[in-house]
PDB file of C-alpha atoms and ligand atoms in Angstrom:
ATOM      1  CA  UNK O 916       0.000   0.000   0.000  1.00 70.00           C
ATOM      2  CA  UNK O 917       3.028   2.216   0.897  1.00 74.00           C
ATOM      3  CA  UNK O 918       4.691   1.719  -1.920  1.00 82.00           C
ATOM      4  CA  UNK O 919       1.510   2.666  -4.201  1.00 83.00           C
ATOM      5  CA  UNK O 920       1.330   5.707  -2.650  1.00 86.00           C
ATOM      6  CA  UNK O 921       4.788   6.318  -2.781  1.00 85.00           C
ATOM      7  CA  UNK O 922       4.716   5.809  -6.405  1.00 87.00           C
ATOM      8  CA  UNK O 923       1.567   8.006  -7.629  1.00 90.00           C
ATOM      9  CA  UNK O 924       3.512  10.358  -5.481  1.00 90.00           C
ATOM     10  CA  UNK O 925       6.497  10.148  -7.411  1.00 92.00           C
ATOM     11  CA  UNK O 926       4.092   9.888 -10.712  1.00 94.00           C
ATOM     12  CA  UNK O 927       2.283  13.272  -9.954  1.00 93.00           C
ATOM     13  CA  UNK O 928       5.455  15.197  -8.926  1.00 94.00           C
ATOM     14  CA  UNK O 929       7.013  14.599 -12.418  1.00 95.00           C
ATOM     15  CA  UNK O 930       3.874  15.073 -13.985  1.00 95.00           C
ATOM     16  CA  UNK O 931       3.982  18.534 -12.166  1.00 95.00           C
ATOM     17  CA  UNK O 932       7.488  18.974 -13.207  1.00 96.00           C
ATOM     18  CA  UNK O 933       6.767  17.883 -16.794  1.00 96.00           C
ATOM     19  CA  UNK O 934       3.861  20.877 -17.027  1.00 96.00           C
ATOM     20  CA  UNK O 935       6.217  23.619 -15.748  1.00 96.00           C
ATOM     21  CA  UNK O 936       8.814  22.530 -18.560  1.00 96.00           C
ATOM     22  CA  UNK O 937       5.997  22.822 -20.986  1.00 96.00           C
ATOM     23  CA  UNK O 938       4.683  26.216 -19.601  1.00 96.00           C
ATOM     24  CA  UNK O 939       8.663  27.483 -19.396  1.00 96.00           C
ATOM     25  CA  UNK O 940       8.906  26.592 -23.379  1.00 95.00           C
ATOM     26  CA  UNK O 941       5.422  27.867 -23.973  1.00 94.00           C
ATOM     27  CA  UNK O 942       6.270  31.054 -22.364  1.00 93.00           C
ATOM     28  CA  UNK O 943       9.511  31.428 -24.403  1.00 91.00           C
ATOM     29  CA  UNK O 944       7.687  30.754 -27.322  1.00 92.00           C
ATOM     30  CA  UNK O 945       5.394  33.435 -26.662  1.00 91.00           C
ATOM     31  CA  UNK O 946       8.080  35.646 -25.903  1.00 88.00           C
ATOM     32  CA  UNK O 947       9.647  35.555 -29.503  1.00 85.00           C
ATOM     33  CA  UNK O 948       6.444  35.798 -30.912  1.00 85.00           C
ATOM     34  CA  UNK O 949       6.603  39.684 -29.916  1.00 81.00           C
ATOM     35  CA  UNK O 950      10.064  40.024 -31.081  1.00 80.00           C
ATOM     36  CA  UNK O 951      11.335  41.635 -34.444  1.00 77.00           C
ATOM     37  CA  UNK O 952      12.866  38.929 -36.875  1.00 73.00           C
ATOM     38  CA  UNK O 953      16.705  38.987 -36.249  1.00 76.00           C
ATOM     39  CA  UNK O 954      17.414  37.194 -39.726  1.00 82.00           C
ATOM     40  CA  UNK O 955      16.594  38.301 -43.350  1.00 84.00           C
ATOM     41  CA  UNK O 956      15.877  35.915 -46.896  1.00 86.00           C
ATOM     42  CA  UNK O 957      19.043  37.011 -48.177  1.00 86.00           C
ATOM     43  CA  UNK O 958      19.398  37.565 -51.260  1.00 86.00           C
ATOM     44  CA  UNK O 959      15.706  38.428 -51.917  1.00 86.00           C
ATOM     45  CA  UNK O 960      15.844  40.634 -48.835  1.00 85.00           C
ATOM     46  CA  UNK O 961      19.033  42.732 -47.734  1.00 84.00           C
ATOM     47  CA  UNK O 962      19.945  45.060 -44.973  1.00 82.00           C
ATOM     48  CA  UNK O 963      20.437  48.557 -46.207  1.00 82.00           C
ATOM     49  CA  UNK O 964      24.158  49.325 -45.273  1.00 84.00           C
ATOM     50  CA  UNK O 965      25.026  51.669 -42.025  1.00 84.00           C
ATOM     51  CA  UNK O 966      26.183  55.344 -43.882  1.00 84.00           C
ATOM     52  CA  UNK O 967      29.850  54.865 -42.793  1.00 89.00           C
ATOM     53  CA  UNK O 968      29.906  51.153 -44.053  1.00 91.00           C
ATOM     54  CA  UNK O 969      33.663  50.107 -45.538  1.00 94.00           C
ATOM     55  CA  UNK O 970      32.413  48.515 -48.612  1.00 93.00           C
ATOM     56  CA  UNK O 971      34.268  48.253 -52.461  1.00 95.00           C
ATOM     57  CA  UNK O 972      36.256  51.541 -53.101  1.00 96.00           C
ATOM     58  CA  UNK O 973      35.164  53.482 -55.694  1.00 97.00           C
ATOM     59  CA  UNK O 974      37.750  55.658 -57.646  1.00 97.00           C
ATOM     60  CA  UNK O 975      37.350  58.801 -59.628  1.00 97.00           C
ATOM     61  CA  UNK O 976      40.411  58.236 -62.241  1.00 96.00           C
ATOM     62  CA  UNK O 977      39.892  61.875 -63.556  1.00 95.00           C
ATOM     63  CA  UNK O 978      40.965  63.669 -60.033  1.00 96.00           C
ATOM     64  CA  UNK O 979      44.247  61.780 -59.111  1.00 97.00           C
ATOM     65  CA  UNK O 980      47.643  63.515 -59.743  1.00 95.00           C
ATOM     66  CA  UNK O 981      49.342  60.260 -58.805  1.00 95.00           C
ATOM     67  CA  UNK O 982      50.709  61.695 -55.296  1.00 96.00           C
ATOM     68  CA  UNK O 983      50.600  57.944 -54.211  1.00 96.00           C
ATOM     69  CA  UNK O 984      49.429  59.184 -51.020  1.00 97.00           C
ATOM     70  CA  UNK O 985      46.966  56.236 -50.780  1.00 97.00           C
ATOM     71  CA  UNK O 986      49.775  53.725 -51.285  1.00 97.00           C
ATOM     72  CA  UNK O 987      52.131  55.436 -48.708  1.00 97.00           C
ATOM     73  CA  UNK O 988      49.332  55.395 -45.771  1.00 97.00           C
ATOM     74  CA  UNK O 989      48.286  51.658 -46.771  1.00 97.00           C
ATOM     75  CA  UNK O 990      49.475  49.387 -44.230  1.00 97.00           C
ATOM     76  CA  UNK O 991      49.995  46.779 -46.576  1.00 95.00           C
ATOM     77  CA  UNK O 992      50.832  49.352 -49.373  1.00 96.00           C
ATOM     78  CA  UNK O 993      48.134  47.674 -51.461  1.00 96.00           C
ATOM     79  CA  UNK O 994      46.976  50.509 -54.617  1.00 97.00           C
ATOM     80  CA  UNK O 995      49.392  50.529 -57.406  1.00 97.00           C
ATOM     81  CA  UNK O 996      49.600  54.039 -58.921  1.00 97.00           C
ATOM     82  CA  UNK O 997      51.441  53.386 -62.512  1.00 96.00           C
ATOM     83  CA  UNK O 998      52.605  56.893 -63.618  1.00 95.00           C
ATOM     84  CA  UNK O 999      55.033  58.460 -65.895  1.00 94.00           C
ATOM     85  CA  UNK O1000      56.544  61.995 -65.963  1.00 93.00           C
ATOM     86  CA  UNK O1001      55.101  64.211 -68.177  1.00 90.00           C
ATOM     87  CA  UNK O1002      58.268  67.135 -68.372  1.00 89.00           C
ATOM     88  CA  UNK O1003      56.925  69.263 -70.896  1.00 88.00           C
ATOM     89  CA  UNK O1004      54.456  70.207 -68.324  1.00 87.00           C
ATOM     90  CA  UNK O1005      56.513  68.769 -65.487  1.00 87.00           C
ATOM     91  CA  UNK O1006      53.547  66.507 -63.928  1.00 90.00           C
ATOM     92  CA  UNK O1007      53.429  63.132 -63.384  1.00 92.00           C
ATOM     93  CA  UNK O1008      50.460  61.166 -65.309  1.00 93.00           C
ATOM     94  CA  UNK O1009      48.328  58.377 -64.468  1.00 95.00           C
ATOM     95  CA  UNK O1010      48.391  55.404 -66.483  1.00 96.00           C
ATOM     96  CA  UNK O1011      47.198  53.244 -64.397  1.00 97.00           C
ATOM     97  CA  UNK O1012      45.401  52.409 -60.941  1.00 97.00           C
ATOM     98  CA  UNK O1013      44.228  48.822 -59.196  1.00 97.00           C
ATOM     99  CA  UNK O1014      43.329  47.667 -55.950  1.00 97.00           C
ATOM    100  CA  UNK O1015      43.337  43.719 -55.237  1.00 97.00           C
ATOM    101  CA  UNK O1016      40.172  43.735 -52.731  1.00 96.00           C
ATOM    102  CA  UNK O1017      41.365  40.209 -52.011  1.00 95.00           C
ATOM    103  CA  UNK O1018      43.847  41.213 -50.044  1.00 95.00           C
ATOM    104  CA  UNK O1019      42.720  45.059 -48.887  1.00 97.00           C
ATOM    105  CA  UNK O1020      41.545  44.842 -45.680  1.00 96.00           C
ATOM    106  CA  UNK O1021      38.947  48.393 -45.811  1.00 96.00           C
ATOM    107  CA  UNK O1022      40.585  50.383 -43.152  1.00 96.00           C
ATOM    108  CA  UNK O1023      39.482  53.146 -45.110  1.00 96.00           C
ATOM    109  CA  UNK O1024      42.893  54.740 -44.788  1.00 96.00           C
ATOM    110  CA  UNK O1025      43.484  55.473 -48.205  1.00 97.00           C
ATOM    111  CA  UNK O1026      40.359  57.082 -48.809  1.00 97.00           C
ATOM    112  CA  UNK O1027      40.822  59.358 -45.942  1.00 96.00           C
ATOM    113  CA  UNK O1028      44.271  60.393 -46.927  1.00 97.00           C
ATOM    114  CA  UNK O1029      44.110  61.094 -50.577  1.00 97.00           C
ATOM    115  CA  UNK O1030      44.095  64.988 -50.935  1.00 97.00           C
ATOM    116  CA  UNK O1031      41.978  64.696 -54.105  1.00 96.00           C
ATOM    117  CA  UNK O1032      39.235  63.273 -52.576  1.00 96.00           C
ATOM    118  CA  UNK O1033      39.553  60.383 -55.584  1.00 96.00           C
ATOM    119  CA  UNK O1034      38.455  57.319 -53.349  1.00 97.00           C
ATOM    120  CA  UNK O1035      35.489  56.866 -51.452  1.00 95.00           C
ATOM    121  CA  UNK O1036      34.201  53.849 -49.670  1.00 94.00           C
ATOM    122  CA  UNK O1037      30.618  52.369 -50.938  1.00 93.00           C
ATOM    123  CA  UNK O1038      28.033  50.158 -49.868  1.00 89.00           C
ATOM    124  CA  UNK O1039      28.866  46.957 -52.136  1.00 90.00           C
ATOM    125  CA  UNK O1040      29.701  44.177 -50.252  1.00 90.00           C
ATOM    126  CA  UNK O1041      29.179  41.639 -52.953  1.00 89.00           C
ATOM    127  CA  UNK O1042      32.566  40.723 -54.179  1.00 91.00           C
ATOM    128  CA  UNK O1043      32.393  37.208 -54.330  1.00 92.00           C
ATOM    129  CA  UNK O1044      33.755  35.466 -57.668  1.00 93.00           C
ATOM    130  CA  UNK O1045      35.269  32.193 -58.506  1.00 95.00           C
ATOM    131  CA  UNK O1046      39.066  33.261 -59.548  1.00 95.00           C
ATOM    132  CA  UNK O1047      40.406  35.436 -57.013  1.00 93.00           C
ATOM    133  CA  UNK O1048      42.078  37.167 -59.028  1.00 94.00           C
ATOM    134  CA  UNK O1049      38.933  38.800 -60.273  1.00 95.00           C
ATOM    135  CA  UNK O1050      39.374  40.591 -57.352  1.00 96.00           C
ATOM    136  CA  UNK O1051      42.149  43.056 -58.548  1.00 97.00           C
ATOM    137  CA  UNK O1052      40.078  45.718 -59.719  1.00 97.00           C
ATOM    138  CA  UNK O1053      41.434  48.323 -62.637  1.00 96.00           C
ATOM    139  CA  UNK O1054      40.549  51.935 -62.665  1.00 96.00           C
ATOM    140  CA  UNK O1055      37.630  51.075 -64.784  1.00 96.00           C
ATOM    141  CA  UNK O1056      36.038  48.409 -62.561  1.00 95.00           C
ATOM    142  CA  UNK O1057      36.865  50.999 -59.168  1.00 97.00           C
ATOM    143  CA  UNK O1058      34.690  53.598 -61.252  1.00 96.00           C
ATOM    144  CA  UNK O1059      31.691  51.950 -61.640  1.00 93.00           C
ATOM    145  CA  UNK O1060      29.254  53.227 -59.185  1.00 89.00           C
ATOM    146  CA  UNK O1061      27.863  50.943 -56.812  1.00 84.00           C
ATOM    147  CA  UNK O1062      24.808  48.798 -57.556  1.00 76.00           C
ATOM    148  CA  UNK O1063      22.793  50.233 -54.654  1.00 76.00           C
ATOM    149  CA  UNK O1064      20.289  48.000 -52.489  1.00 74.00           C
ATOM    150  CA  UNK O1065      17.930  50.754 -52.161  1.00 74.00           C
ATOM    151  CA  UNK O1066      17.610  51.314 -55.952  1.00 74.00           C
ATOM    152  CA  UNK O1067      16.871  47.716 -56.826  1.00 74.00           C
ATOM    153  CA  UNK O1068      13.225  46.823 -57.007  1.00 72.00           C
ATOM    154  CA  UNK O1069      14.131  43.375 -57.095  1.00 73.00           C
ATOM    155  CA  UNK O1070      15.181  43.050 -53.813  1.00 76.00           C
ATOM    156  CA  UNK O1071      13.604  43.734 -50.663  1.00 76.00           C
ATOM    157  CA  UNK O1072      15.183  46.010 -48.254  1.00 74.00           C
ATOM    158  CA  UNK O1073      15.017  45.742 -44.495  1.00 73.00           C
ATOM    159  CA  UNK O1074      15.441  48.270 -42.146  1.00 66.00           C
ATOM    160  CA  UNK O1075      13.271  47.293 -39.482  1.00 54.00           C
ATOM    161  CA  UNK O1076      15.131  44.700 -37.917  1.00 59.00           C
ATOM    162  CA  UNK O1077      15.291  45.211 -33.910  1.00 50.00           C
ATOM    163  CA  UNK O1078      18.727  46.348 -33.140  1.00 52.00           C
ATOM    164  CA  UNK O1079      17.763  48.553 -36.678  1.00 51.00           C
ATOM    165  CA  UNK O1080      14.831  50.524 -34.872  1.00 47.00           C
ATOM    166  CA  UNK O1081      16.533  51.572 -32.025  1.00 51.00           C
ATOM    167  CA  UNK O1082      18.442  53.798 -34.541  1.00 47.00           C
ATOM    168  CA  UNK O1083      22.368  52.021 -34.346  1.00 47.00           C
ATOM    169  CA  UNK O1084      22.359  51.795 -38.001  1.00 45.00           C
ATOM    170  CA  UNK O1085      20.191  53.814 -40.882  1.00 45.00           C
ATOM    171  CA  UNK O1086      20.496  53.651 -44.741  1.00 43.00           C
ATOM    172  CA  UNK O1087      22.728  56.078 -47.233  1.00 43.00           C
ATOM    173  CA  UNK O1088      20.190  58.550 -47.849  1.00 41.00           C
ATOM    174  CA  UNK O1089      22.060  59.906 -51.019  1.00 38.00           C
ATOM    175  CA  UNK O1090      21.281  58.313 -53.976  1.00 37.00           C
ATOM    176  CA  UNK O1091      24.758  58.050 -55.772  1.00 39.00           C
ATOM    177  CA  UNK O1092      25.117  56.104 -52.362  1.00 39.00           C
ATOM    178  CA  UNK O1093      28.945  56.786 -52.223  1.00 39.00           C
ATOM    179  CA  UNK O1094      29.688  57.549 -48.793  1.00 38.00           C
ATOM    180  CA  UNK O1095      33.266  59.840 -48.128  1.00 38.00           C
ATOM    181  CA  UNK O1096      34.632  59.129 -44.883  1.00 36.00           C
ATOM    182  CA  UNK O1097      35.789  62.690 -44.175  1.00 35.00           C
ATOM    183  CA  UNK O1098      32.734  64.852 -45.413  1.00 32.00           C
TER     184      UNK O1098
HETATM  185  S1  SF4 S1162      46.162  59.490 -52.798  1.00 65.38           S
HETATM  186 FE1  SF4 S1162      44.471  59.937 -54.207  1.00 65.38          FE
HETATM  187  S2  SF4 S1162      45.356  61.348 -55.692  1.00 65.38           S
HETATM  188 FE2  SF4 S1162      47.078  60.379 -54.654  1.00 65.38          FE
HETATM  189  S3  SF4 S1162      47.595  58.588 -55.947  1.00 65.38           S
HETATM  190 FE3  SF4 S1162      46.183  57.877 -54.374  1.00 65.38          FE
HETATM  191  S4  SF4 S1162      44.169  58.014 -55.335  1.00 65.38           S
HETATM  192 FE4  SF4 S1162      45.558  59.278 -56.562  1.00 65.38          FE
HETATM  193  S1  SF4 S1163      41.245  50.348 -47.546  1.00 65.38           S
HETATM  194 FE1  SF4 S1163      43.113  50.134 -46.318  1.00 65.38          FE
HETATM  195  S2  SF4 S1163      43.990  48.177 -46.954  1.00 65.38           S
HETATM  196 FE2  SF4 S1163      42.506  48.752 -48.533  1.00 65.38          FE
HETATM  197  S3  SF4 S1163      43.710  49.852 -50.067  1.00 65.38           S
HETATM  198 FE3  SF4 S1163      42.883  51.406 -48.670  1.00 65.38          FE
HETATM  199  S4  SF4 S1163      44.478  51.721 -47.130  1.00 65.38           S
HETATM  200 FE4  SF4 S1163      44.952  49.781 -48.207  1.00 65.38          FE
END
Protein backbone atom coordinates (compact mmCIF):
# COMPACT_ATOMS: atom_id res chain seq x y z
CA UNK A 1 0.00 0.00 0.00
CA UNK A 2 3.03 2.22 0.90
CA UNK A 3 4.69 1.72 -1.92
CA UNK A 4 1.51 2.67 -4.20
CA UNK A 5 1.33 5.71 -2.65
CA UNK A 6 4.79 6.32 -2.78
CA UNK A 7 4.72 5.81 -6.40
CA UNK A 8 1.57 8.01 -7.63
CA UNK A 9 3.51 10.36 -5.48
CA UNK A 10 6.50 10.15 -7.41
CA UNK A 11 4.09 9.89 -10.71
CA UNK A 12 2.28 13.27 -9.95
CA UNK A 13 5.45 15.20 -8.93
CA UNK A 14 7.01 14.60 -12.42
CA UNK A 15 3.87 15.07 -13.98
CA UNK A 16 3.98 18.53 -12.17
CA UNK A 17 7.49 18.97 -13.21
CA UNK A 18 6.77 17.88 -16.79
CA UNK A 19 3.86 20.88 -17.03
CA UNK A 20 6.22 23.62 -15.75
CA UNK A 21 8.81 22.53 -18.56
CA UNK A 22 6.00 22.82 -20.99
CA UNK A 23 4.68 26.22 -19.60
CA UNK A 24 8.66 27.48 -19.40
CA UNK A 25 8.91 26.59 -23.38
CA UNK A 26 5.42 27.87 -23.97
CA UNK A 27 6.27 31.05 -22.36
CA UNK A 28 9.51 31.43 -24.40
CA UNK A 29 7.69 30.75 -27.32
CA UNK A 30 5.39 33.43 -26.66
CA UNK A 31 8.08 35.65 -25.90
CA UNK A 32 9.65 35.55 -29.50
CA UNK A 33 6.44 35.80 -30.91
CA UNK A 34 6.60 39.68 -29.92
CA UNK A 35 10.06 40.02 -31.08
CA UNK A 36 11.33 41.63 -34.44
CA UNK A 37 12.87 38.93 -36.88
CA UNK A 38 16.70 38.99 -36.25
CA UNK A 39 17.41 37.19 -39.73
CA UNK A 40 16.59 38.30 -43.35
CA UNK A 41 15.88 35.91 -46.90
CA UNK A 42 19.04 37.01 -48.18
CA UNK A 43 19.40 37.57 -51.26
CA UNK A 44 15.71 38.43 -51.92
CA UNK A 45 15.84 40.63 -48.84
CA UNK A 46 19.03 42.73 -47.73
CA UNK A 47 19.94 45.06 -44.97
CA UNK A 48 20.44 48.56 -46.21
CA UNK A 49 24.16 49.32 -45.27
CA UNK A 50 25.03 51.67 -42.02
CA UNK A 51 26.18 55.34 -43.88
CA UNK A 52 29.85 54.87 -42.79
CA UNK A 53 29.91 51.15 -44.05
CA UNK A 54 33.66 50.11 -45.54
CA UNK A 55 32.41 48.52 -48.61
CA UNK A 56 34.27 48.25 -52.46
CA UNK A 57 36.26 51.54 -53.10
CA UNK A 58 35.16 53.48 -55.69
CA UNK A 59 37.75 55.66 -57.65
CA UNK A 60 37.35 58.80 -59.63
CA UNK A 61 40.41 58.24 -62.24
CA UNK A 62 39.89 61.88 -63.56
CA UNK A 63 40.97 63.67 -60.03
CA UNK A 64 44.25 61.78 -59.11
CA UNK A 65 47.64 63.52 -59.74
CA UNK A 66 49.34 60.26 -58.80
CA UNK A 67 50.71 61.70 -55.30
CA UNK A 68 50.60 57.94 -54.21
CA UNK A 69 49.43 59.18 -51.02
CA UNK A 70 46.97 56.24 -50.78
CA UNK A 71 49.78 53.72 -51.29
CA UNK A 72 52.13 55.44 -48.71
CA UNK A 73 49.33 55.39 -45.77
CA UNK A 74 48.29 51.66 -46.77
CA UNK A 75 49.48 49.39 -44.23
CA UNK A 76 49.99 46.78 -46.58
CA UNK A 77 50.83 49.35 -49.37
CA UNK A 78 48.13 47.67 -51.46
CA UNK A 79 46.98 50.51 -54.62
CA UNK A 80 49.39 50.53 -57.41
CA UNK A 81 49.60 54.04 -58.92
CA UNK A 82 51.44 53.39 -62.51
CA UNK A 83 52.61 56.89 -63.62
CA UNK A 84 55.03 58.46 -65.90
CA UNK A 85 56.54 61.99 -65.96
CA UNK A 86 55.10 64.21 -68.18
CA UNK A 87 58.27 67.14 -68.37
CA UNK A 88 56.92 69.26 -70.90
CA UNK A 89 54.46 70.21 -68.32
CA UNK A 90 56.51 68.77 -65.49
CA UNK A 91 53.55 66.51 -63.93
CA UNK A 92 53.43 63.13 -63.38
CA UNK A 93 50.46 61.17 -65.31
CA UNK A 94 48.33 58.38 -64.47
CA UNK A 95 48.39 55.40 -66.48
CA UNK A 96 47.20 53.24 -64.40
CA UNK A 97 45.40 52.41 -60.94
CA UNK A 98 44.23 48.82 -59.20
CA UNK A 99 43.33 47.67 -55.95
CA UNK A 100 43.34 43.72 -55.24
CA UNK A 101 40.17 43.74 -52.73
CA UNK A 102 41.36 40.21 -52.01
CA UNK A 103 43.85 41.21 -50.04
CA UNK A 104 42.72 45.06 -48.89
CA UNK A 105 41.54 44.84 -45.68
CA UNK A 106 38.95 48.39 -45.81
CA UNK A 107 40.58 50.38 -43.15
CA UNK A 108 39.48 53.15 -45.11
CA UNK A 109 42.89 54.74 -44.79
CA UNK A 110 43.48 55.47 -48.21
CA UNK A 111 40.36 57.08 -48.81
CA UNK A 112 40.82 59.36 -45.94
CA UNK A 113 44.27 60.39 -46.93
CA UNK A 114 44.11 61.09 -50.58
CA UNK A 115 44.10 64.99 -50.94
CA UNK A 116 41.98 64.70 -54.11
CA UNK A 117 39.24 63.27 -52.58
CA UNK A 118 39.55 60.38 -55.58
CA UNK A 119 38.45 57.32 -53.35
CA UNK A 120 35.49 56.87 -51.45
CA UNK A 121 34.20 53.85 -49.67
CA UNK A 122 30.62 52.37 -50.94
CA UNK A 123 28.03 50.16 -49.87
CA UNK A 124 28.87 46.96 -52.14
CA UNK A 125 29.70 44.18 -50.25
CA UNK A 126 29.18 41.64 -52.95
CA UNK A 127 32.57 40.72 -54.18
CA UNK A 128 32.39 37.21 -54.33
CA UNK A 129 33.76 35.47 -57.67
CA UNK A 130 35.27 32.19 -58.51
CA UNK A 131 39.07 33.26 -59.55
CA UNK A 132 40.41 35.44 -57.01
CA UNK A 133 42.08 37.17 -59.03
CA UNK A 134 38.93 38.80 -60.27
CA UNK A 135 39.37 40.59 -57.35
CA UNK A 136 42.15 43.06 -58.55
CA UNK A 137 40.08 45.72 -59.72
CA UNK A 138 41.43 48.32 -62.64
CA UNK A 139 40.55 51.94 -62.67
CA UNK A 140 37.63 51.07 -64.78
CA UNK A 141 36.04 48.41 -62.56
CA UNK A 142 36.86 51.00 -59.17
CA UNK A 143 34.69 53.60 -61.25
CA UNK A 144 31.69 51.95 -61.64
CA UNK A 145 29.25 53.23 -59.18
CA UNK A 146 27.86 50.94 -56.81
CA UNK A 147 24.81 48.80 -57.56
CA UNK A 148 22.79 50.23 -54.65
CA UNK A 149 20.29 48.00 -52.49
CA UNK A 150 17.93 50.75 -52.16
CA UNK A 151 17.61 51.31 -55.95
CA UNK A 152 16.87 47.72 -56.83
CA UNK A 153 13.23 46.82 -57.01
CA UNK A 154 14.13 43.38 -57.09
CA UNK A 155 15.18 43.05 -53.81
CA UNK A 156 13.60 43.73 -50.66
CA UNK A 157 15.18 46.01 -48.25
CA UNK A 158 15.02 45.74 -44.50
CA UNK A 159 15.44 48.27 -42.15
CA UNK A 160 13.27 47.29 -39.48
CA UNK A 161 15.13 44.70 -37.92
CA UNK A 162 15.29 45.21 -33.91
CA UNK A 163 18.73 46.35 -33.14
CA UNK A 164 17.76 48.55 -36.68
CA UNK A 165 14.83 50.52 -34.87
CA UNK A 166 16.53 51.57 -32.02
CA UNK A 167 18.44 53.80 -34.54
CA UNK A 168 22.37 52.02 -34.35
CA UNK A 169 22.36 51.80 -38.00
CA UNK A 170 20.19 53.81 -40.88
CA UNK A 171 20.50 53.65 -44.74
CA UNK A 172 22.73 56.08 -47.23
CA UNK A 173 20.19 58.55 -47.85
CA UNK A 174 22.06 59.91 -51.02
CA UNK A 175 21.28 58.31 -53.98
CA UNK A 176 24.76 58.05 -55.77
CA UNK A 177 25.12 56.10 -52.36
CA UNK A 178 28.95 56.79 -52.22
CA UNK A 179 29.69 57.55 -48.79
CA UNK A 180 33.27 59.84 -48.13
CA UNK A 181 34.63 59.13 -44.88
CA UNK A 182 35.79 62.69 -44.17
CA UNK A 183 32.73 64.85 -45.41
S1 LIG B 1 46.16 59.49 -52.80
FE1 LIG B 1 44.47 59.94 -54.21
S2 LIG B 1 45.36 61.35 -55.69
FE2 LIG B 1 47.08 60.38 -54.65
S3 LIG B 1 47.60 58.59 -55.95
FE3 LIG B 1 46.18 57.88 -54.37
S4 LIG B 1 44.17 58.01 -55.33
FE4 LIG B 1 45.56 59.28 -56.56
S1 LIG C 1 41.24 50.35 -47.55
FE1 LIG C 1 43.11 50.13 -46.32
S2 LIG C 1 43.99 48.18 -46.95
FE2 LIG C 1 42.51 48.75 -48.53
S3 LIG C 1 43.71 49.85 -50.07
FE3 LIG C 1 42.88 51.41 -48.67
S4 LIG C 1 44.48 51.72 -47.13
FE4 LIG C 1 44.95 49.78 -48.21
Amino acid sequence: MFTMVSGLQNYSEQAIQAARYIGQGFMVTLDHMNRLPMTIQYPYEKLIPSERFRGRIHFEFDKCIACEVCVRVCPINLPVVDWELKKDIKKKQLKSYSIDFGICIFCGNCVEYCPTNCLSMTEEYELSIYDRHDLNYDQIALGRLPISVIEDSTIKTISNLSYLSKGNIKGHSNSRNVTKFFC
